[in-house]
PDB file of C-alpha atoms in Angstrom:
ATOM      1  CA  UNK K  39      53.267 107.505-178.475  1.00 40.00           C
ATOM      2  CA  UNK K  40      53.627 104.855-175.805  1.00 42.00           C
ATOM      3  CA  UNK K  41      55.714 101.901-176.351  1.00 42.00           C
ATOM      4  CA  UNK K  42      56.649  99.131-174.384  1.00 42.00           C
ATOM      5  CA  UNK K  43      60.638 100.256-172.784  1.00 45.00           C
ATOM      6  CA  UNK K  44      63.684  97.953-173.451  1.00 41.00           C
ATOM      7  CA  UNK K  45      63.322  98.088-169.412  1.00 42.00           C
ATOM      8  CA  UNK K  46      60.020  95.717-169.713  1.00 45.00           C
ATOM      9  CA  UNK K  47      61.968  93.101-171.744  1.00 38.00           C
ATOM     10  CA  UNK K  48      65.074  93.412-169.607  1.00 43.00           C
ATOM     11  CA  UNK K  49      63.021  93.299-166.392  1.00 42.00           C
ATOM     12  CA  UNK K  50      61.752  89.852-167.730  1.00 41.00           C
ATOM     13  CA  UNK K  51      65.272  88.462-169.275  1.00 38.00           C
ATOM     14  CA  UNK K  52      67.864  88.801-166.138  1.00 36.00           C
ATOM     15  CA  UNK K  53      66.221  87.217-162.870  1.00 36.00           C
ATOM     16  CA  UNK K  54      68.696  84.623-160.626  1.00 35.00           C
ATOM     17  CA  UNK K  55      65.713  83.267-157.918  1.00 39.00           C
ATOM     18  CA  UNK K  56      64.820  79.970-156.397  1.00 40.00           C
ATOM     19  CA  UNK K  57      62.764  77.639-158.575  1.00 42.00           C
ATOM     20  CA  UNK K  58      59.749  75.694-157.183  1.00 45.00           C
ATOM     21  CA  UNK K  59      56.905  74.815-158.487  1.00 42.00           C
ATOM     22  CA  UNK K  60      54.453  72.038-158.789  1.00 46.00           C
ATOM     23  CA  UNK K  61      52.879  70.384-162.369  1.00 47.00           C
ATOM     24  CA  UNK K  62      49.736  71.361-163.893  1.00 67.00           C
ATOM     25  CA  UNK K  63      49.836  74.540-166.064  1.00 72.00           C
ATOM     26  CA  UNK K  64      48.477  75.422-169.399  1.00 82.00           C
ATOM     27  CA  UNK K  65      50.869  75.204-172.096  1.00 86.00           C
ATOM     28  CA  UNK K  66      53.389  78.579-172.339  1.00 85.00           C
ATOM     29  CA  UNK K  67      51.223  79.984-175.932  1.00 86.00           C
ATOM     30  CA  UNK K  68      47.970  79.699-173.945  1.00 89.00           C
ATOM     31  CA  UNK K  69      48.998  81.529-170.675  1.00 90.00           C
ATOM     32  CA  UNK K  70      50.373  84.137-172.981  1.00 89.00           C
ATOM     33  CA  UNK K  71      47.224  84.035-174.670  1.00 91.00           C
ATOM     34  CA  UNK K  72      45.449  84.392-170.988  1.00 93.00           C
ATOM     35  CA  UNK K  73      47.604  86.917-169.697  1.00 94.00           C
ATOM     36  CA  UNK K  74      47.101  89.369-172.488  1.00 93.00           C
ATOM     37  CA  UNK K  75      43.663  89.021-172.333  1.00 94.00           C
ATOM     38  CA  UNK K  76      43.057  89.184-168.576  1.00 95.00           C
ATOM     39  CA  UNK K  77      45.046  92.567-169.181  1.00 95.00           C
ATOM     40  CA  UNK K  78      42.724  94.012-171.885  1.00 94.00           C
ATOM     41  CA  UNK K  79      44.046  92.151-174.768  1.00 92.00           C
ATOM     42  CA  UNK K  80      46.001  93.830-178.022  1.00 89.00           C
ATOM     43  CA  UNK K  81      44.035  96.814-178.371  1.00 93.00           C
ATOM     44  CA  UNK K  82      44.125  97.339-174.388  1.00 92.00           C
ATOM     45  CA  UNK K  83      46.919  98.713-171.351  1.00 91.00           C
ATOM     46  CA  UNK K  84      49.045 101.377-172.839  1.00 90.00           C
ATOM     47  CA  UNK K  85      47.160 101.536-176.107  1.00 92.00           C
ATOM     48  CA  UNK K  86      43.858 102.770-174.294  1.00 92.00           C
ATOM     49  CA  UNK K  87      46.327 105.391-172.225  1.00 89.00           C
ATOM     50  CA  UNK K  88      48.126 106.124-175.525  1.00 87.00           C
ATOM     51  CA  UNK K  89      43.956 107.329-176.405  1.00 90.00           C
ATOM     52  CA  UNK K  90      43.374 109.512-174.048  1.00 88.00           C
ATOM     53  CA  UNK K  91      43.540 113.310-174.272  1.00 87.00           C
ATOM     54  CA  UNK K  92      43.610 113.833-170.557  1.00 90.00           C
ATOM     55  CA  UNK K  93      44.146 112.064-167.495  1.00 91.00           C
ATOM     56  CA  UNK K  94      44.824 112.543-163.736  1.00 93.00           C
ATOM     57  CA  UNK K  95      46.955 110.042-161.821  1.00 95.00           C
ATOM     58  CA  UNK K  96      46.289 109.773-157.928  1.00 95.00           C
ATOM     59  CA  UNK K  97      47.918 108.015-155.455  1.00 97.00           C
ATOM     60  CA  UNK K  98      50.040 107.630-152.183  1.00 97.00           C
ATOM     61  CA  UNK K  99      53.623 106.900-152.311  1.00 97.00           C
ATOM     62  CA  UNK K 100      55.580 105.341-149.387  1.00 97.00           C
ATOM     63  CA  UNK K 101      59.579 104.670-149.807  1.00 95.00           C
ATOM     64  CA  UNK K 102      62.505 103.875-147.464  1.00 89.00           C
ATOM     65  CA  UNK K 103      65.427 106.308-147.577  1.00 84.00           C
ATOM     66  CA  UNK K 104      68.343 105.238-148.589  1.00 77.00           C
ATOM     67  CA  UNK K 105      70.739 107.284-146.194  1.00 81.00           C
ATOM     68  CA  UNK K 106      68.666 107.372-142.834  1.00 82.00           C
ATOM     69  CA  UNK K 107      66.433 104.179-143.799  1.00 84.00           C
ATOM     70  CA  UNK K 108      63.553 105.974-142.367  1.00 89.00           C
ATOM     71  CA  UNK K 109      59.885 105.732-144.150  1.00 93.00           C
ATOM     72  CA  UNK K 110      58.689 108.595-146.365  1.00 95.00           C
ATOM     73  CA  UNK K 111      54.966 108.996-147.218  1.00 96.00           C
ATOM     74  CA  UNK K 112      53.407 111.720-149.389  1.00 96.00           C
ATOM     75  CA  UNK K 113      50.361 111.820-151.553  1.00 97.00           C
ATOM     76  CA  UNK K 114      51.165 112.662-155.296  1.00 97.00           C
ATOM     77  CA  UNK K 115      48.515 113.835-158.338  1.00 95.00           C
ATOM     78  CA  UNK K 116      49.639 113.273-162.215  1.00 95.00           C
ATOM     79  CA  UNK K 117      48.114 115.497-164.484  1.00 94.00           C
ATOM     80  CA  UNK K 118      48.656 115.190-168.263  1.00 93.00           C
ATOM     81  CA  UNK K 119      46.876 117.045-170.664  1.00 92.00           C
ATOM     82  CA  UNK K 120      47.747 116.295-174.571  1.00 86.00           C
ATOM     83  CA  UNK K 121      48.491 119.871-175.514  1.00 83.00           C
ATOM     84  CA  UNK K 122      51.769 119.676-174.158  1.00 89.00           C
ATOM     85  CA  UNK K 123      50.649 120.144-170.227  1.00 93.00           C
ATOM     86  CA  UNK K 124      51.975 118.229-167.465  1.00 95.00           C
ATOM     87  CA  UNK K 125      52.258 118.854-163.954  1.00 96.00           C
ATOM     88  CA  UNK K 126      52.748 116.442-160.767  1.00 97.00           C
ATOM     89  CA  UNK K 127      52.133 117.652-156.826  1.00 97.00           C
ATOM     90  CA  UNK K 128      53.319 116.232-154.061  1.00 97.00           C
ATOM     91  CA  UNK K 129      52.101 116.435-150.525  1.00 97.00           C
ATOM     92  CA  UNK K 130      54.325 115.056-147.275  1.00 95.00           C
ATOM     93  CA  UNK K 131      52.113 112.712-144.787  1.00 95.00           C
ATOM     94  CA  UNK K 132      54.807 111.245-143.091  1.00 94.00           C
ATOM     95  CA  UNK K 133      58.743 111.664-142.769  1.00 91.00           C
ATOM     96  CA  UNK K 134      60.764 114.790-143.576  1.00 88.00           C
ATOM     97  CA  UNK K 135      59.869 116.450-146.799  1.00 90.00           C
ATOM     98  CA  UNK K 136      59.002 119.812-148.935  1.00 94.00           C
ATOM     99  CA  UNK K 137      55.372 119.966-150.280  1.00 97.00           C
ATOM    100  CA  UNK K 138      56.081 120.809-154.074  1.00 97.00           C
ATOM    101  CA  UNK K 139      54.565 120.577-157.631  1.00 97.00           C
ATOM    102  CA  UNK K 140      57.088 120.329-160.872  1.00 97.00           C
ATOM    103  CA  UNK K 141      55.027 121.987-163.926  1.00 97.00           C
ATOM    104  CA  UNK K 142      55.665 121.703-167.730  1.00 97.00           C
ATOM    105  CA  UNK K 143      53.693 123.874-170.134  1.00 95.00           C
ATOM    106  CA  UNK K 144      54.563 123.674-173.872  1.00 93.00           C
ATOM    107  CA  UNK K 145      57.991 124.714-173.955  1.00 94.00           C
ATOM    108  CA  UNK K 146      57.934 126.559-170.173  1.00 97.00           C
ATOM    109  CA  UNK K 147      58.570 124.322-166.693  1.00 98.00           C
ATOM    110  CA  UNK K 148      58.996 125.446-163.179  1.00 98.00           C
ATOM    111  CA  UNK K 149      59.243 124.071-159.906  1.00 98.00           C
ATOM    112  CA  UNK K 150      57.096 125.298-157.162  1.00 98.00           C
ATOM    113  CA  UNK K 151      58.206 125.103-153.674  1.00 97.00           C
ATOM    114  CA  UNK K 152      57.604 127.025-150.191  1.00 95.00           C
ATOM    115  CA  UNK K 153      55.323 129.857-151.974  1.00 95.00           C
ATOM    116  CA  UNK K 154      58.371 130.541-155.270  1.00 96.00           C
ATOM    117  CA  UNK K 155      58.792 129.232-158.361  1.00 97.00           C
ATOM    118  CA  UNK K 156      61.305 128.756-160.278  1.00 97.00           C
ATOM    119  CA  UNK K 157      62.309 127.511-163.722  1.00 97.00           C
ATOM    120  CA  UNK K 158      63.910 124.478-164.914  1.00 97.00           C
ATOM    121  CA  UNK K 159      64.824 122.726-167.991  1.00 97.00           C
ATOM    122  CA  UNK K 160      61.286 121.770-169.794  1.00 96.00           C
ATOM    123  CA  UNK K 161      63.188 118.570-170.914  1.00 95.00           C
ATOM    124  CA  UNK K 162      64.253 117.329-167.339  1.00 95.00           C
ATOM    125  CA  UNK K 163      60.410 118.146-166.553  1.00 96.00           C
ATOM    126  CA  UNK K 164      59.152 116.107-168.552  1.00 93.00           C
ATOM    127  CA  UNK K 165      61.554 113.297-167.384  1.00 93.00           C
ATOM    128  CA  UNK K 166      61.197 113.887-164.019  1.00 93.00           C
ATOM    129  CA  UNK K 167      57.438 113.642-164.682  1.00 95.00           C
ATOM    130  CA  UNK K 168      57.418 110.758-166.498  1.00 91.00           C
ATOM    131  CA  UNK K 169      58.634 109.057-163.623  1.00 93.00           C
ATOM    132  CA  UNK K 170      55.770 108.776-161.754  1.00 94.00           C
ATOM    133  CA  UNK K 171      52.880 108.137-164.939  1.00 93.00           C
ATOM    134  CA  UNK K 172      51.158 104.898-164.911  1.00 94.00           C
ATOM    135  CA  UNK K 173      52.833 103.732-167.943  1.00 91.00           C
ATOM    136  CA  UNK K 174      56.079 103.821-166.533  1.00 93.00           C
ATOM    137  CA  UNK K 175      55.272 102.931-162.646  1.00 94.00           C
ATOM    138  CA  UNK K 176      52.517  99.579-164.608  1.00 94.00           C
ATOM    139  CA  UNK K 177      55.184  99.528-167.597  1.00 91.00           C
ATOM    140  CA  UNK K 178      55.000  95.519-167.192  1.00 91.00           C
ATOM    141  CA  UNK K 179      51.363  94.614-166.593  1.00 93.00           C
ATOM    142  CA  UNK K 180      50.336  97.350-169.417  1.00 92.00           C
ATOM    143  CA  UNK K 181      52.837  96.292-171.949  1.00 91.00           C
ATOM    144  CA  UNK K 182      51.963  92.606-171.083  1.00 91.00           C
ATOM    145  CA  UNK K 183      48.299  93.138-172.573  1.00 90.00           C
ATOM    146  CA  UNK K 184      49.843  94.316-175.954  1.00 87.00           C
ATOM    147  CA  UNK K 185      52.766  92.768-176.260  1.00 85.00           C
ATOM    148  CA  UNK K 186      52.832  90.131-174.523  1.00 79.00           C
ATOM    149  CA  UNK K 187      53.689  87.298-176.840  1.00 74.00           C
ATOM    150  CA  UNK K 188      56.786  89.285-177.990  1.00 77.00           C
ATOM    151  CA  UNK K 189      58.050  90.193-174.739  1.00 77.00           C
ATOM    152  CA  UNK K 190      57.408  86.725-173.103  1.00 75.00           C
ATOM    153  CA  UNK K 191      59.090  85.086-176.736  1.00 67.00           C
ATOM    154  CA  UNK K 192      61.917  87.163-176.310  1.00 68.00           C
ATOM    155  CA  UNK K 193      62.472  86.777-172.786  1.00 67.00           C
ATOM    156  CA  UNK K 194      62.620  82.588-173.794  1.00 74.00           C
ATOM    157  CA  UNK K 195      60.222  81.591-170.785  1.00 81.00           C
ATOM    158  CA  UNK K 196      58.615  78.180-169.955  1.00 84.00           C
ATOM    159  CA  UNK K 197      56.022  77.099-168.027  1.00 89.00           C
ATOM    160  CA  UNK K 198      57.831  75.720-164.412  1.00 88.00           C
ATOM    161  CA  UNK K 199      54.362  74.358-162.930  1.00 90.00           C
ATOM    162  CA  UNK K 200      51.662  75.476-160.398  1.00 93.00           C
ATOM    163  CA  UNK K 201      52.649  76.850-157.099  1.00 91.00           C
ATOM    164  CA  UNK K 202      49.882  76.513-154.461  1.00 90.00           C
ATOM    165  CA  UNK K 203      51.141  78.681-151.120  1.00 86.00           C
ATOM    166  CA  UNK K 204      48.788  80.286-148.494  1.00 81.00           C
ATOM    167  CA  UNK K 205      45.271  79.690-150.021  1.00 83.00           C
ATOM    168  CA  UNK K 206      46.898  81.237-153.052  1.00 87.00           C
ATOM    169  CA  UNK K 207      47.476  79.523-156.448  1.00 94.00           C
ATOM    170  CA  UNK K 208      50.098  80.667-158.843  1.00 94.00           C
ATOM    171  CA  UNK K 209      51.541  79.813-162.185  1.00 94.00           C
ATOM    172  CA  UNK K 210      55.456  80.557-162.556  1.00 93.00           C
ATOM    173  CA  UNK K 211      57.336  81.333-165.813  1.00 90.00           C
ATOM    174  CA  UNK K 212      61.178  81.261-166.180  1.00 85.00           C
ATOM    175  CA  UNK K 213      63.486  81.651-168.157  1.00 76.00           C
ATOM    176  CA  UNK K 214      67.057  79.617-168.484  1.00 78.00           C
ATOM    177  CA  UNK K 215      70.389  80.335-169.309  1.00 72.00           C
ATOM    178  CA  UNK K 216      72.972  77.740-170.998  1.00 79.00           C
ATOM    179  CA  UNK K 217      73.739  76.601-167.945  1.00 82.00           C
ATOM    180  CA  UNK K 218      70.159  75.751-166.957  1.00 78.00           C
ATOM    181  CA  UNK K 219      70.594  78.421-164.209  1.00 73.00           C
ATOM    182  CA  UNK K 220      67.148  80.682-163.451  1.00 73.00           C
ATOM    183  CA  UNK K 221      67.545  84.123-165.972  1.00 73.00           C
ATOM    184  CA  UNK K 222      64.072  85.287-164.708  1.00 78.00           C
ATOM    185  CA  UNK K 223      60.590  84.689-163.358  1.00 88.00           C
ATOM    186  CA  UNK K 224      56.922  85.975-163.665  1.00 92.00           C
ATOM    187  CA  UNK K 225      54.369  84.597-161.335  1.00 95.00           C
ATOM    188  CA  UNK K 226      50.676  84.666-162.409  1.00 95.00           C
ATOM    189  CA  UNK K 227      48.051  84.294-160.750  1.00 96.00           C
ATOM    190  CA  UNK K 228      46.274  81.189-161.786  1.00 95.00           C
ATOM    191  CA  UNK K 229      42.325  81.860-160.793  1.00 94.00           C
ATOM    192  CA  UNK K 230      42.565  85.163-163.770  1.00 96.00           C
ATOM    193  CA  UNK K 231      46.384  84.958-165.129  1.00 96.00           C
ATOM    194  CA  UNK K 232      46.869  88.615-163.569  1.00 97.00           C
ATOM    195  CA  UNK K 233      50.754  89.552-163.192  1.00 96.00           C
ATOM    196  CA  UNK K 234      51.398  89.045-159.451  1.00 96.00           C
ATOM    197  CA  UNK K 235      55.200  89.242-159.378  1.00 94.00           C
ATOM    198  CA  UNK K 236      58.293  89.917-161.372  1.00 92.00           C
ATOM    199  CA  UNK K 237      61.694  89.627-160.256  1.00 85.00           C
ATOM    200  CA  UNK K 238      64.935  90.306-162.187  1.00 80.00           C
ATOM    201  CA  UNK K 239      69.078  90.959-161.258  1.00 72.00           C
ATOM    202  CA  UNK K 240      69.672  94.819-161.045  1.00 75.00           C
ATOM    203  CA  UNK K 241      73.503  95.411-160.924  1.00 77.00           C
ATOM    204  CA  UNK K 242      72.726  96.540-157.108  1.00 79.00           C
ATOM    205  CA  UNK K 243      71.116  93.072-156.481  1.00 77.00           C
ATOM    206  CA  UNK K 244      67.947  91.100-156.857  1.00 81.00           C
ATOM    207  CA  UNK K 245      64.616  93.112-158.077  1.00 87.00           C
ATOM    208  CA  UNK K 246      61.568  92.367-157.486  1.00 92.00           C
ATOM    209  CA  UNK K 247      58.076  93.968-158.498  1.00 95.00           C
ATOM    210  CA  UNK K 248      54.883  93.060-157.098  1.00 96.00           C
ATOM    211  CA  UNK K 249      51.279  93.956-158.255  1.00 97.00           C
ATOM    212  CA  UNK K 250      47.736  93.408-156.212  1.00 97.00           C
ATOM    213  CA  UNK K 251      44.203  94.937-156.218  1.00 97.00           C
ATOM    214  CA  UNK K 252      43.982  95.012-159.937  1.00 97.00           C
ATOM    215  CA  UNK K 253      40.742  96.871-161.117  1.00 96.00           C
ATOM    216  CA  UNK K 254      39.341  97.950-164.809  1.00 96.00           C
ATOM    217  CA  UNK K 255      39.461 101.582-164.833  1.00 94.00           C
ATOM    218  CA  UNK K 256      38.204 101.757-168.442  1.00 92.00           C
ATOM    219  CA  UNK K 257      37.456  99.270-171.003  1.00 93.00           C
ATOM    220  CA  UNK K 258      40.119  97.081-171.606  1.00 94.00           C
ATOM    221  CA  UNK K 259      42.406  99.204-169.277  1.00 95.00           C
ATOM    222  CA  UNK K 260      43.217  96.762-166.114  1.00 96.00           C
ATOM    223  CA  UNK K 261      45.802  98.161-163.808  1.00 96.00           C
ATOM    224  CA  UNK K 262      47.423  97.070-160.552  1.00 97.00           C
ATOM    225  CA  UNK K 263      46.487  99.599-157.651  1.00 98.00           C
ATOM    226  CA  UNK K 264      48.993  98.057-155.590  1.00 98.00           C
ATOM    227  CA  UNK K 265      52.290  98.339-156.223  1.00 97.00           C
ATOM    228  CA  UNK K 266      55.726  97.535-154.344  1.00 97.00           C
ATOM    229  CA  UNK K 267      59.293  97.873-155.193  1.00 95.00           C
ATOM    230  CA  UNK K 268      61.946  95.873-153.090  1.00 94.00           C
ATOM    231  CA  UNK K 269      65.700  95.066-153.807  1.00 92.00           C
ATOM    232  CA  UNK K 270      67.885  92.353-152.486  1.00 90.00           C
ATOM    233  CA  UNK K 271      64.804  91.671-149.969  1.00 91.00           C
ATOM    234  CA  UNK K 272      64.212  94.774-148.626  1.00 91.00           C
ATOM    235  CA  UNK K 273      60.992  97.045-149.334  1.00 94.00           C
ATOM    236  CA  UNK K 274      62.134 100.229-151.620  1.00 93.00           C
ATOM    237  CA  UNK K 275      58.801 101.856-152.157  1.00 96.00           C
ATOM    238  CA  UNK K 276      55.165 100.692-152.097  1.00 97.00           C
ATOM    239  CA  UNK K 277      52.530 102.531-154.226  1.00 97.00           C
ATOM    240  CA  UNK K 278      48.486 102.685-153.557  1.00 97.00           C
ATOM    241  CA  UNK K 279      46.524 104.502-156.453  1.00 97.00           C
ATOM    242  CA  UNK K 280      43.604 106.050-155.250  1.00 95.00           C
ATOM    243  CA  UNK K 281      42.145 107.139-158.225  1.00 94.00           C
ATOM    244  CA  UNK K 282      43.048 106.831-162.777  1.00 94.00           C
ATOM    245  CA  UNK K 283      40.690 109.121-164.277  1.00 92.00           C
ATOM    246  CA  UNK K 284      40.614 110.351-167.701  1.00 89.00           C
ATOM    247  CA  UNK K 285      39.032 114.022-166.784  1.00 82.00           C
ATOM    248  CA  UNK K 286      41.980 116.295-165.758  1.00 74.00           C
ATOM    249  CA  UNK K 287      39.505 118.733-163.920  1.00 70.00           C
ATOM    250  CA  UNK K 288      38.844 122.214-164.320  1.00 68.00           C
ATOM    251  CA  UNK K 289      41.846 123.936-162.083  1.00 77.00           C
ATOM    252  CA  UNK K 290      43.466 126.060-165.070  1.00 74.00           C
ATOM    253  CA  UNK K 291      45.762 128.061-162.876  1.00 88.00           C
ATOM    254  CA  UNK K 292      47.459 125.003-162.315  1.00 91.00           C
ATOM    255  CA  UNK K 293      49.574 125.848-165.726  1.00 93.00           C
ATOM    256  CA  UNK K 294      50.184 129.804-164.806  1.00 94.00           C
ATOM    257  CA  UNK K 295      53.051 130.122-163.319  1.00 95.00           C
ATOM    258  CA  UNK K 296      52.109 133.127-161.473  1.00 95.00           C
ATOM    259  CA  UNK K 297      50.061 131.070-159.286  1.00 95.00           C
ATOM    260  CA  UNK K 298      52.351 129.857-156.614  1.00 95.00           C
ATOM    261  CA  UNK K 299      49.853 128.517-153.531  1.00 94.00           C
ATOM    262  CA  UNK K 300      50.161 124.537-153.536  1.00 95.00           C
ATOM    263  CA  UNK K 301      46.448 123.354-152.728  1.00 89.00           C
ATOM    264  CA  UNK K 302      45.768 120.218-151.289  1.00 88.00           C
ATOM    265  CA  UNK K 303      45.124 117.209-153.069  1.00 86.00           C
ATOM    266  CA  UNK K 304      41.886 116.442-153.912  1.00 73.00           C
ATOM    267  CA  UNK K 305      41.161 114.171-157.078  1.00 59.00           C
ATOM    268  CA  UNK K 306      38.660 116.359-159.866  1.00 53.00           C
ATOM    269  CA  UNK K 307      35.474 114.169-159.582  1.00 52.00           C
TER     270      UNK K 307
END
């Protein structure tokens, strides 16, 4: 079962960022109200995922090494099937890289690399896997539709004001310390109270999350296809879905282990 991560609430509590903002804001229980419901509402987000027997998870990944600082860019696919099959690919488009697919099935995983594979752990599978499904990569816009009133409650936000900035208009929530100092902000976008921005202190620095291009996949299932990363000001990792489906195609080999040639990505219709 899905639930919304101590992560989400954290990511939400600790945040030290500059406050501006201008007046004219709904009240903090109706943007909550908004929010939730822009995002599919109670019975939306991670419950509808939580629903689904099968899905496939496409999209393009782009990150900044840490060592050489250089740009990486492969294409990954997400398969989960609810029988206890898993398996993600990846495919190198730019930078230096191994094309590779990590494959859990029941209580078997491998890892398939340059035409071997080889077995690993089923439980760091799965938690290597987990890393890259929507519910973890959206854990804040889909736990926001469900939970949002306890998450935002707990967090102890306020409505700052309106911030109008480039054609673009924004409400900002934050939270305070004792001290009156800044614990953390959201930023929502104030034409349909969609999650734009979330920033939080990481103990390696300043956090920040940001969301565009959000589309309705299924009903009451509203997810960000945009997605980038960046701490202490500098761009970690940016993420581009290309396709959330909830048909996980018809490739069986995928799960037989004997079956070692990594195809290219192409998302099951």
């Amino acid at each position: 079962m899905l639930r919304a991560s101590a992560a989400v609430i954290a990511l939400l509590l600790i945040a030290a960022v500059p406050s501006f903002a201008t007046p004219a804001a709904p009240e903090m229980s109706v943007l909550i109200q908004r929010i939730s419901q822009a995002l599919g509402g109670a019975d939306g987000g991670r419950v509808v995922l939580e629903k689904q027997g099968q899905f496939e998870f496409v999209f393009r990944r782009t990150i900044r090494d840490s060592i050489t600082r250089k740009e990486l860019t492969a294409d990954h696919r997400y398969v989960f099937v609810a029988d206890g099959q898993e398996r993600l690919d990846i495919r190198m488009k730019k930078g230096e890289g191994t094309d590779s697919a990590v494959v859990l099935n029941g209580d078997a995983a491998w890892v398939i690399a340059e035409g071997e594979a080889h077995d690993i752990d089923p439980a760091t599978a799965d938690s290597r896997l987990r890393e890259f499904a929507p519910e973890r990569l959206f854990s804040v816009p889909l736990s926001l539709a469900t939970d949002g009133r306890q998450i935002l409650g707990d967090a102890a936000l306020t409505v700052a004001g309106r911030v109008d900035e480039s054609g673009q208009s924004r409400f900002v929530l934050v939270g305070k310390d004792s001290e009156g100092n800044e614990t953390a902000r959201l930023e929502v976008d104030a034409r349909n109270y969609l999650p734009l921005e979330v920033a939080f202190q990481s103990r390696s620095g300043e956090v920040v999350y940001r969301y565009g291009d959000y589309r309705e996949v299924a009903d009451g299932l509203v997810v960000p296809f945009e997605r980038e990363f960046l701490r202490n000001g500098i761009r970690v990792s940016r993420t581009e879905v290309t396709r959330l489906g909830f048909r996980a195609g018809e490739d069986l080999d995928r799960f037989d282990r004997s079956v070692v040639k990594l195809k290219a990505l192409k998302p099951s219709k």
